[in-house]
mmCIF file of C-alpha atoms and ligand atoms in Angstrom:
data_model
loop_
_atom_site.group_PDB
_atom_site.id
_atom_site.type_symbol
_atom_site.label_atom_id
_atom_site.label_comp_id
_atom_site.label_asym_id
_atom_site.label_seq_id
_atom_site.Cartn_x
_atom_site.Cartn_y
_atom_site.Cartn_z
ATOM 1 C CA MET A 1 -26.363 -22.029 -10.370
ATOM 2 C CA LYS A 2 -28.775 -20.996 -7.086
ATOM 3 C CA ILE A 3 -29.458 -16.619 -7.515
ATOM 4 C CA THR A 4 -30.602 -15.115 -4.071
ATOM 5 C CA LEU A 5 -30.170 -11.386 -5.770
ATOM 6 C CA ALA A 6 -29.839 -8.522 -2.493
ATOM 7 C CA GLU A 7 -33.383 -6.537 -1.687
ATOM 8 C CA LYS A 8 -32.217 -3.323 -1.805
ATOM 9 C CA SER A 9 -28.168 -2.178 -2.802
ATOM 10 C CA ARG A 10 -26.081 -1.312 -0.754
ATOM 11 C CA ILE A 11 -24.339 1.304 -3.647
ATOM 12 C CA ASN A 12 -25.184 4.175 -2.338
ATOM 13 C CA GLU A 13 -23.800 3.614 0.914
ATOM 14 C CA VAL A 14 -19.972 3.383 -0.589
ATOM 15 C CA ASP A 15 -18.063 7.116 -1.429
ATOM 16 C CA PHE A 16 -16.604 6.201 -4.687
ATOM 17 C CA ASP A 17 -14.288 9.384 -4.308
ATOM 18 C CA ASN A 18 -12.848 7.982 -1.584
ATOM 19 C CA LEU A 19 -12.428 4.299 -1.476
ATOM 20 C CA ALA A 20 -9.933 2.436 0.854
ATOM 21 C CA PHE A 21 -8.741 -0.873 -0.628
ATOM 22 C CA GLY A 22 -10.756 -3.264 0.380
ATOM 23 C CA THR A 23 -13.245 -2.241 2.970
ATOM 24 C CA SER A 24 -16.908 -2.362 0.833
ATOM 25 C CA PHE A 25 -17.533 -5.005 -0.794
ATOM 26 C CA THR A 26 -20.596 -5.192 -3.132
ATOM 27 C CA ASP A 27 -24.418 -6.243 -3.062
ATOM 28 C CA HIS A 28 -23.657 -10.344 -3.666
ATOM 29 C CA MET A 29 -20.899 -13.048 -3.570
ATOM 30 C CA LEU A 30 -20.107 -15.783 -5.057
ATOM 31 C CA VAL A 31 -20.673 -19.953 -2.969
ATOM 32 C CA CYS A 32 -19.455 -22.812 -4.085
ATOM 33 C CA HIS A 33 -18.917 -25.975 -1.620
ATOM 34 C CA TYR A 34 -17.317 -30.020 -1.642
ATOM 35 C CA GLU A 35 -18.851 -31.889 0.000
ATOM 36 C CA ASN A 36 -18.428 -35.629 -0.542
ATOM 37 C CA GLY A 37 -15.976 -35.259 -2.769
ATOM 38 C CA LYS A 38 -17.478 -33.329 -5.371
ATOM 39 C CA TRP A 39 -18.453 -29.667 -5.993
ATOM 40 C CA GLN A 40 -21.698 -28.703 -5.026
ATOM 41 C CA GLU A 41 -23.808 -26.118 -6.658
ATOM 42 C CA PRO A 42 -22.681 -22.699 -6.999
ATOM 43 C CA GLU A 43 -25.186 -20.169 -5.423
ATOM 44 C CA ILE A 44 -24.879 -16.388 -5.343
ATOM 45 C CA ARG A 45 -26.576 -14.559 -2.615
ATOM 46 C CA PRO A 46 -26.360 -11.250 -0.773
ATOM 47 C CA TYR A 47 -22.828 -10.762 0.841
ATOM 48 C CA GLY A 48 -23.507 -11.971 4.035
ATOM 49 C CA GLU A 49 -21.737 -12.862 7.204
ATOM 50 C CA LEU A 50 -20.157 -16.122 7.543
ATOM 51 C CA ASN A 51 -21.551 -18.954 10.139
ATOM 52 C CA ALA A 52 -19.154 -21.284 10.808
ATOM 53 C CA SER A 53 -17.142 -23.307 13.892
ATOM 54 C CA TYR A 54 -14.909 -22.302 16.206
ATOM 55 C CA ALA A 55 -13.274 -26.038 15.215
ATOM 56 C CA LEU A 56 -13.274 -24.168 11.671
ATOM 57 C CA HIS A 57 -10.225 -26.074 9.570
ATOM 58 C CA ALA A 58 -8.991 -23.467 7.676
ATOM 59 C CA LEU A 59 -8.623 -21.114 10.474
ATOM 60 C CA HIS A 60 -5.792 -24.360 12.393
ATOM 61 C CA TYR A 61 -4.104 -25.144 9.534
ATOM 62 C CA GLY A 62 -3.457 -22.496 6.771
ATOM 63 C CA GLN A 63 -5.754 -24.826 4.514
ATOM 64 C CA SER A 64 -6.550 -21.450 2.357
ATOM 65 C CA ALA A 65 -5.333 -19.705 -0.753
ATOM 66 C CA PHE A 66 -6.752 -17.289 -2.771
ATOM 67 C CA GLU A 67 -6.692 -15.256 -6.139
ATOM 68 C CA GLY A 68 -7.029 -11.304 -7.008
ATOM 69 C CA MET A 69 -8.544 -10.819 -9.791
ATOM 70 C CA LYS A 70 -9.960 -6.590 -11.022
ATOM 71 C CA ALA A 71 -12.913 -6.117 -13.251
ATOM 72 C CA TYR A 72 -13.366 -2.531 -15.392
ATOM 73 C CA ARG A 73 -15.658 -0.837 -17.144
ATOM 74 C CA ASN A 74 -13.999 0.220 -20.725
ATOM 75 C CA GLN A 75 -14.916 3.740 -22.798
ATOM 76 C CA GLN A 76 -17.521 1.416 -24.223
ATOM 77 C CA GLY A 77 -18.900 1.091 -21.109
ATOM 78 C CA GLU A 78 -19.076 -2.650 -20.760
ATOM 79 C CA VAL A 79 -17.676 -4.913 -18.413
ATOM 80 C CA ALA A 80 -14.817 -6.594 -18.692
ATOM 81 C CA LEU A 81 -12.588 -9.144 -16.450
ATOM 82 C CA PHE A 82 -8.635 -8.842 -17.195
ATOM 83 C CA ARG A 83 -7.023 -12.589 -17.637
ATOM 84 C CA PRO A 84 -9.464 -14.735 -15.718
ATOM 85 C CA GLU A 85 -8.673 -17.949 -17.382
ATOM 86 C CA GLN A 86 -5.212 -17.014 -15.284
ATOM 87 C CA ASN A 87 -6.487 -16.343 -11.976
ATOM 88 C CA TRP A 88 -8.705 -19.751 -12.028
ATOM 89 C CA ALA A 89 -5.142 -21.591 -13.868
ATOM 90 C CA ARG A 90 -2.922 -19.857 -10.759
ATOM 91 C CA LEU A 91 -5.613 -20.664 -7.826
ATOM 92 C CA ASN A 92 -5.513 -24.535 -8.596
ATOM 93 C CA ARG A 93 -2.092 -24.825 -8.904
ATOM 94 C CA SER A 94 -2.013 -23.540 -5.180
ATOM 95 C CA ALA A 95 -5.085 -25.396 -4.402
ATOM 96 C CA GLU A 96 -3.160 -28.690 -5.678
ATOM 97 C CA ARG A 97 0.085 -27.872 -3.579
ATOM 98 C CA LEU A 98 -2.569 -27.501 -1.051
ATOM 99 C CA LEU A 99 -4.149 -30.543 -1.092
ATOM 100 C CA MET A 100 -7.030 -29.187 -2.080
ATOM 101 C CA PRO A 101 -9.906 -29.832 -4.937
ATOM 102 C CA ALA A 102 -9.763 -27.742 -8.100
ATOM 103 C CA VAL A 103 -12.640 -25.856 -8.716
ATOM 104 C CA PRO A 104 -14.416 -26.617 -12.037
ATOM 105 C CA GLU A 105 -13.875 -23.819 -14.618
ATOM 106 C CA GLU A 106 -18.099 -23.307 -15.283
ATOM 107 C CA VAL A 107 -17.932 -22.847 -11.095
ATOM 108 C CA PHE A 108 -14.743 -20.295 -11.207
ATOM 109 C CA LEU A 109 -15.576 -18.170 -14.398
ATOM 110 C CA GLY A 110 -19.035 -19.926 -15.246
ATOM 111 C CA GLY A 111 -20.261 -18.227 -11.941
ATOM 112 C CA LEU A 112 -17.803 -15.287 -11.784
ATOM 113 C CA LYS A 113 -19.450 -13.469 -15.191
ATOM 114 C CA LYS A 114 -22.338 -13.980 -13.466
ATOM 115 C CA LEU A 115 -21.499 -12.467 -10.256
ATOM 116 C CA ILE A 116 -19.730 -9.738 -11.766
ATOM 117 C CA ASP A 117 -22.798 -8.982 -14.267
ATOM 118 C CA ILE A 118 -25.724 -8.403 -11.434
ATOM 119 C CA ASP A 119 -22.887 -6.216 -9.969
ATOM 120 C CA ALA A 120 -21.762 -4.707 -13.179
ATOM 121 C CA ALA A 121 -22.850 -0.993 -11.526
ATOM 122 C CA TRP A 122 -20.504 -1.808 -8.329
ATOM 123 C CA VAL A 123 -17.714 -1.487 -11.643
ATOM 124 C CA PRO A 124 -16.293 1.815 -11.974
ATOM 125 C CA GLN A 125 -14.700 3.468 -15.357
ATOM 126 C CA ASP A 126 -12.159 5.504 -14.616
ATOM 127 C CA GLU A 127 -7.761 5.577 -14.756
ATOM 128 C CA VAL A 128 -7.328 4.038 -11.419
ATOM 129 C CA LYS A 129 -10.380 2.472 -9.963
ATOM 130 C CA SER A 130 -11.850 -1.225 -11.026
ATOM 131 C CA LEU A 131 -13.813 -3.353 -9.348
ATOM 132 C CA TYR A 132 -11.463 -5.684 -7.212
ATOM 133 C CA ILE A 133 -11.946 -9.264 -7.184
ATOM 134 C CA ARG A 134 -11.111 -11.746 -4.521
ATOM 135 C CA PRO A 135 -11.705 -16.178 -4.542
ATOM 136 C CA PHE A 136 -10.725 -18.044 -2.636
ATOM 137 C CA LEU A 137 -10.712 -21.293 -1.640
ATOM 138 C CA PHE A 138 -10.656 -22.848 1.766
ATOM 139 C CA ALA A 139 -11.096 -25.859 4.659
ATOM 140 C CA SER A 140 -13.795 -26.079 5.940
ATOM 141 C CA SER A 141 -14.813 -28.777 7.911
ATOM 142 C CA GLU A 142 -15.149 -28.715 11.394
ATOM 143 C CA PHE A 143 -12.909 -30.558 13.433
ATOM 144 C CA ILE A 144 -9.202 -29.946 14.728
ATOM 145 C CA ALA A 145 -6.846 -33.184 14.012
ATOM 146 C CA ALA A 146 -4.194 -31.934 12.174
ATOM 147 C CA ARG A 147 -5.040 -34.152 8.593
ATOM 148 C CA PRO A 148 -6.664 -32.301 5.585
ATOM 149 C CA SER A 149 -10.162 -31.120 4.947
ATOM 150 C CA GLU A 150 -12.570 -33.019 3.961
ATOM 151 C CA ARG A 151 -15.452 -30.396 3.604
ATOM 152 C CA TYR A 152 -13.873 -26.632 1.194
ATOM 153 C CA THR A 153 -15.064 -23.628 0.422
ATOM 154 C CA PHE A 154 -14.499 -22.007 -2.844
ATOM 155 C CA ALA A 155 -16.369 -17.893 -2.624
ATOM 156 C CA VAL A 156 -15.650 -15.190 -4.454
ATOM 157 C CA ILE A 157 -16.282 -11.340 -2.341
ATOM 158 C CA CYS A 158 -15.769 -8.047 -4.364
ATOM 159 C CA SER A 159 -14.911 -5.106 -3.482
ATOM 160 C CA PRO A 160 -14.595 -1.317 -6.043
ATOM 161 C CA VAL A 161 -10.330 -0.235 -4.940
ATOM 162 C CA GLY A 162 -8.686 2.991 -5.810
ATOM 163 C CA PRO A 163 -4.554 3.374 -5.641
ATOM 164 C CA TYR A 164 -3.686 0.488 -3.614
ATOM 165 C CA TYR A 165 -0.268 3.100 -2.584
ATOM 166 C CA ALA A 166 -0.810 7.126 -3.014
ATOM 167 C CA GLY A 167 2.176 7.429 -4.239
ATOM 168 C CA ALA A 168 5.975 5.900 -4.293
ATOM 169 C CA VAL A 169 6.955 2.751 -2.059
ATOM 170 C CA LYS A 170 9.888 3.314 -0.836
ATOM 171 C CA VAL A 171 11.631 -0.920 0.288
ATOM 172 C CA LYS A 172 13.967 -2.480 2.719
ATOM 173 C CA ILE A 173 16.439 -5.090 1.068
ATOM 174 C CA GLU A 174 15.532 -7.687 3.881
ATOM 175 C CA ASP A 175 18.841 -9.517 5.295
ATOM 176 C CA LYS A 176 16.926 -11.852 7.985
ATOM 177 C CA PHE A 177 13.902 -12.708 6.695
ATOM 178 C CA THR A 178 12.109 -14.940 4.608
ATOM 179 C CA ARG A 179 8.936 -14.943 2.185
ATOM 180 C CA ALA A 180 9.686 -18.154 0.871
ATOM 181 C CA THR A 181 12.155 -21.140 0.572
ATOM 182 C CA GLY A 182 12.899 -23.991 -2.182
ATOM 183 C CA GLY A 183 10.218 -26.506 -2.213
ATOM 184 C CA GLY A 184 7.625 -24.400 -0.458
ATOM 185 C CA ILE A 185 4.760 -22.879 -1.154
ATOM 186 C CA GLY A 186 5.948 -19.457 -1.921
ATOM 187 C CA PHE A 187 4.911 -19.650 -6.067
ATOM 188 C CA THR A 188 1.234 -20.413 -4.459
ATOM 189 C CA LYS A 189 -1.187 -17.951 -3.072
ATOM 190 C CA ALA A 190 -1.439 -19.601 0.174
ATOM 191 C CA ALA A 191 -2.787 -16.786 2.755
ATOM 192 C CA GLY A 192 -0.398 -17.982 5.029
ATOM 193 C CA ASN A 193 2.650 -16.146 2.648
ATOM 194 C CA TYR A 194 1.097 -13.226 3.120
ATOM 195 C CA GLY A 195 0.113 -14.142 6.927
ATOM 196 C CA GLY A 196 4.231 -14.851 7.133
ATOM 197 C CA ALA A 197 5.303 -11.269 5.902
ATOM 198 C CA PHE A 198 3.323 -8.904 8.439
ATOM 199 C CA TYR A 199 5.998 -9.152 10.927
ATOM 200 C CA PRO A 200 9.095 -8.317 8.470
ATOM 201 C CA THR A 201 7.484 -5.555 6.898
ATOM 202 C CA ALA A 202 5.416 -3.801 10.255
ATOM 203 C CA LYS A 203 9.861 -4.253 11.456
ATOM 204 C CA ALA A 204 10.708 -1.797 8.102
ATOM 205 C CA ILE A 205 8.162 -0.285 8.977
ATOM 206 C CA GLU A 206 9.289 0.756 11.646
ATOM 207 C CA GLU A 207 13.290 1.935 9.956
ATOM 208 C CA GLY A 208 10.577 4.542 7.983
ATOM 209 C CA TYR A 209 9.563 2.057 4.824
ATOM 210 C CA ASN A 210 6.488 0.680 3.385
ATOM 211 C CA GLN A 211 7.311 -2.298 2.207
ATOM 212 C CA VAL A 212 10.570 -5.098 1.986
ATOM 213 C CA ILE A 213 12.348 -6.288 -1.207
ATOM 214 C CA TRP A 214 12.547 -10.557 -0.607
ATOM 215 C CA THR A 215 15.748 -12.717 -0.757
ATOM 216 C CA ASP A 216 16.613 -15.806 -1.080
ATOM 217 C CA HIS A 217 16.351 -18.198 1.173
ATOM 218 C CA ALA A 218 19.973 -19.392 1.825
ATOM 219 C CA ASN A 219 22.418 -16.506 1.837
ATOM 220 C CA HIS A 220 20.060 -12.971 0.678
ATOM 221 C CA GLU A 221 21.782 -12.311 -2.168
ATOM 222 C CA ARG A 222 19.491 -12.854 -4.672
ATOM 223 C CA ILE A 223 16.364 -10.572 -5.066
ATOM 224 C CA GLU A 224 13.039 -12.289 -5.479
ATOM 225 C CA GLU A 225 9.919 -10.218 -4.773
ATOM 226 C CA SER A 226 8.864 -6.557 -3.540
ATOM 227 C CA GLY A 227 5.881 -6.876 -0.387
ATOM 228 C CA THR A 228 2.917 -8.782 -1.910
ATOM 229 C CA MET A 229 4.501 -8.024 -6.370
ATOM 230 C CA ASN A 230 7.020 -9.541 -8.945
ATOM 231 C CA ILE A 231 9.335 -7.006 -8.953
ATOM 232 C CA MET A 232 11.403 -5.179 -12.369
ATOM 233 C CA PHE A 233 14.547 -2.562 -12.288
ATOM 234 C CA ARG A 234 15.481 -0.821 -15.323
ATOM 235 C CA ILE A 235 19.194 -1.197 -16.185
ATOM 236 C CA GLY A 236 20.733 0.574 -18.173
ATOM 237 C CA ASP A 237 18.368 0.160 -20.859
ATOM 238 C CA THR A 238 18.132 -3.165 -19.900
ATOM 239 C CA MET A 239 13.915 -4.039 -18.108
ATOM 240 C CA VAL A 240 15.374 -6.814 -15.495
ATOM 241 C CA THR A 241 12.912 -9.623 -13.585
ATOM 242 C CA PRO A 242 14.032 -12.207 -11.459
ATOM 243 C CA PRO A 243 12.866 -15.107 -13.312
ATOM 244 C CA LEU A 244 10.358 -17.895 -11.679
ATOM 245 C CA THR A 245 11.202 -20.684 -9.088
ATOM 246 C CA ASP A 246 9.164 -22.109 -6.775
ATOM 247 C CA ARG A 247 10.352 -19.197 -4.118
ATOM 248 C CA ILE A 248 8.595 -16.851 -6.430
ATOM 249 C CA LEU A 249 4.965 -15.980 -7.625
ATOM 250 C CA ALA A 250 3.757 -15.847 -11.477
ATOM 251 C CA GLY A 251 2.272 -12.710 -11.638
ATOM 252 C CA ILE A 252 -0.605 -12.380 -13.583
ATOM 253 C CA THR A 253 0.511 -8.011 -14.031
ATOM 254 C CA ARG A 254 3.737 -9.702 -14.199
ATOM 255 C CA GLU A 255 3.460 -11.981 -17.875
ATOM 256 C CA SER A 256 1.331 -9.214 -19.473
ATOM 257 C CA ILE A 257 4.000 -6.193 -19.022
ATOM 258 C CA LEU A 258 6.483 -8.289 -19.829
ATOM 259 C CA THR A 259 4.464 -9.205 -23.138
ATOM 260 C CA LEU A 260 4.210 -5.609 -24.150
ATOM 261 C CA LEU A 261 7.710 -4.494 -23.334
ATOM 262 C CA ARG A 262 8.523 -7.086 -25.693
ATOM 263 C CA GLU A 263 6.475 -5.972 -27.893
ATOM 264 C CA TRP A 264 7.320 -2.758 -27.381
ATOM 265 C CA GLY A 265 10.738 -3.466 -28.708
ATOM 266 C CA HIS A 266 12.399 -2.754 -25.239
ATOM 267 C CA ASN A 267 15.231 -5.171 -23.980
ATOM 268 C CA VAL A 268 13.530 -7.646 -21.166
ATOM 269 C CA GLU A 269 15.659 -10.286 -19.454
ATOM 270 C CA GLU A 270 14.491 -12.663 -16.675
ATOM 271 C CA ARG A 271 17.394 -13.602 -14.651
ATOM 272 C CA PRO A 272 18.492 -13.893 -11.281
ATOM 273 C CA ILE A 273 19.931 -10.537 -9.896
ATOM 274 C CA THR A 274 21.454 -10.302 -6.832
ATOM 275 C CA VAL A 275 21.598 -7.400 -3.940
ATOM 276 C CA THR A 276 25.656 -6.738 -4.841
ATOM 277 C CA GLU A 277 23.849 -5.245 -8.779
ATOM 278 C CA VAL A 278 21.305 -3.371 -7.749
ATOM 279 C CA VAL A 279 23.271 -1.638 -5.253
ATOM 280 C CA GLU A 280 26.113 -0.786 -8.002
ATOM 281 C CA ALA A 281 24.132 -0.023 -9.796
ATOM 282 C CA ALA A 282 22.216 2.435 -8.281
ATOM 283 C CA LYS A 283 25.598 3.514 -6.409
ATOM 284 C CA THR A 284 26.763 4.323 -9.945
ATOM 285 C CA GLY A 285 22.677 5.656 -11.490
ATOM 286 C CA ASN A 286 22.828 2.608 -14.269
ATOM 287 C CA LEU A 287 19.542 1.739 -11.920
ATOM 288 C CA HIS A 288 16.866 4.189 -13.674
ATOM 289 C CA GLU A 289 13.104 2.283 -12.337
ATOM 290 C CA ALA A 290 12.052 0.215 -9.900
ATOM 291 C CA PHE A 291 8.626 -1.487 -9.775
ATOM 292 C CA GLY A 292 6.757 -3.819 -7.944
ATOM 293 C CA MET A 293 4.085 -5.284 -10.374
ATOM 294 C CA GLY A 294 0.828 -6.580 -8.588
ATOM 295 C CA THR A 295 -3.090 -7.188 -9.332
ATOM 296 C CA ALA A 296 -3.762 -4.340 -6.817
ATOM 297 C CA ALA A 297 -1.224 -1.484 -6.933
ATOM 298 C CA VAL A 298 -0.469 -2.123 -11.179
ATOM 299 C CA VAL A 299 2.706 -1.063 -11.132
ATOM 300 C CA SER A 300 4.249 0.098 -7.745
ATOM 301 C CA PRO A 301 6.924 2.721 -8.263
ATOM 302 C CA ILE A 302 10.453 2.151 -5.651
ATOM 303 C CA GLN A 303 11.944 6.145 -4.294
ATOM 304 C CA GLN A 304 14.462 4.683 -2.146
ATOM 305 C CA ILE A 305 16.155 0.960 -1.417
ATOM 306 C CA GLY A 306 17.465 0.288 1.278
ATOM 307 C CA TYR A 307 20.426 -1.787 2.444
ATOM 308 C CA GLN A 308 22.666 -2.239 5.582
ATOM 309 C CA GLY A 309 21.533 1.358 7.320
ATOM 310 C CA THR A 310 22.105 2.789 3.517
ATOM 311 C CA ARG A 311 19.047 4.242 1.451
ATOM 312 C CA TYR A 312 19.086 4.671 -2.441
ATOM 313 C CA GLU A 313 17.275 7.273 -4.177
ATOM 314 C CA ILE A 314 15.926 5.900 -7.203
ATOM 315 C CA PRO A 315 14.481 8.058 -9.820
ATOM 316 C CA ASN A 316 10.806 7.900 -10.563
ATOM 317 C CA PRO A 317 10.166 9.613 -13.951
ATOM 318 C CA ASN A 318 6.949 10.846 -15.368
ATOM 319 C CA ASP A 319 7.910 9.889 -18.072
ATOM 320 C CA GLY A 320 9.811 6.549 -17.634
ATOM 321 C CA MET A 321 8.529 3.021 -18.076
ATOM 322 C CA ALA A 322 6.280 2.225 -14.300
ATOM 323 C CA ALA A 323 3.819 5.614 -16.431
ATOM 324 C CA LYS A 324 4.181 3.825 -20.138
ATOM 325 C CA ILE A 325 3.378 0.402 -18.721
ATOM 326 C CA ARG A 326 0.562 1.965 -16.657
ATOM 327 C CA GLU A 327 -0.090 3.302 -19.658
ATOM 328 C CA GLY A 328 -0.625 0.547 -22.101
ATOM 329 C CA LEU A 329 -2.413 -1.645 -19.602
ATOM 330 C CA ASN A 330 -4.940 0.957 -19.477
ATOM 331 C CA ASP A 331 -5.401 1.785 -22.816
ATOM 332 C CA ILE A 332 -6.134 -2.038 -22.921
ATOM 333 C CA ARG A 333 -8.372 -2.894 -20.212
ATOM 334 C CA LEU A 334 -10.012 0.438 -20.958
ATOM 335 C CA GLY A 335 -10.902 -0.109 -24.624
ATOM 336 C CA ARG A 336 -8.398 3.134 -26.092
ATOM 337 C CA VAL A 337 -6.404 0.215 -28.772
ATOM 338 C CA GLU A 338 -6.964 -2.799 -30.058
ATOM 339 C CA ASP A 339 -7.163 -6.333 -27.525
ATOM 340 C CA LYS A 340 -4.812 -8.375 -29.840
ATOM 341 C CA HIS A 341 -4.238 -10.508 -27.294
ATOM 342 C CA GLY A 342 -7.336 -11.424 -25.545
ATOM 343 C CA TRP A 343 -6.654 -10.821 -22.311
ATOM 344 C CA MET A 344 -9.954 -8.423 -21.753
ATOM 345 C CA VAL A 345 -13.480 -11.159 -21.166
ATOM 346 C CA SER A 346 -16.532 -9.879 -21.632
ATOM 347 C CA VAL A 347 -19.145 -10.707 -18.354
ATOM 348 C CA LYS A 348 -22.324 -10.747 -20.644
HETATM 349 C C1 COI B 1 -0.888 -8.288 -5.055
HETATM 350 O O1 COI B 1 -1.780 -7.377 -5.929
HETATM 351 O O2 COI B 1 0.193 -7.903 -5.137
HETATM 352 C C2 COI B 1 -1.864 -9.073 -4.668
HETATM 353 O O3 COI B 1 -1.519 -9.962 -4.064
HETATM 354 C C3 COI B 1 -3.196 -8.478 -3.537
HETATM 355 C C4 COI B 1 -3.189 -7.883 -2.556
HETATM 356 C C5 COI B 1 -3.127 -7.017 -1.680
HETATM 357 C C6 COI B 1 -2.556 -9.082 -1.609
#
């Protein structure tokens, strides 16, 4: 791997007490190009500009996917990644569906560990701050014929982050727009899945919400995701989340939370959830909590759900399940309990 270090660190220019999500970037980045049918030597170099033609393929046809992951500094001071092999596997599932080449393990995991080790000073030791890592893969041929690209670029940039949302969110159950359809790319982290969500989300924000709850494409009756996250409800004494389909992103946070909840002995169900069921549970007081689950926000409590003009208040107890999960994940990430599952991967 070729490594070129920055002449001077920019870390002192960043206010770690006021981190806006994803706006400041660490000193270095990883770049690897795919050309002539094979991956070239990966390179770590100072974070910088993209030098590309306006014919850059990804800009025109959206052959582009990303990952979101985090590095933590535990209470012993060591820096570790959370389940990075899961992100590697998921990026390659996205790549396959978007007809992009799989990124080799040594490029993704090997390159990433080296990068985070070099920029380790940027990883905060904190309950709510961490280093957000953005690996991405895009078509980098420079032609505008509508056929697959021949060149691809894999890159990783990193940003120290604080909480994603300031507090609990208000969400609108979406009954017009759709995030994903059967046979489509909803299960991937294709860039366009997020770009396509901005308009419906902006409409919901105009109505005083923060996000939308996505429902199925056929009749908007099944709950699928919430904003950029998976969703979970506490209905009665059961934790319920929709099962994975080709319309739902297989969240690594989602899977980790399901594992913890089962270990803690809670009733957990992965099953279809209807809008009717959620609205009824909210009306009768049987909906005790609702929250999003994702890398960026980890657990994002929902305080209000709107459906067809009616708003239902949802409890967000300080000692509820969302808080317990956040604490449980932090215990593992910050090294306060034994990492039984081997989720933390040291960068050394
Ligand atoms: C998430 O954690 O929900 C994400 O997908 C990352 C977000 C910044 C798009």
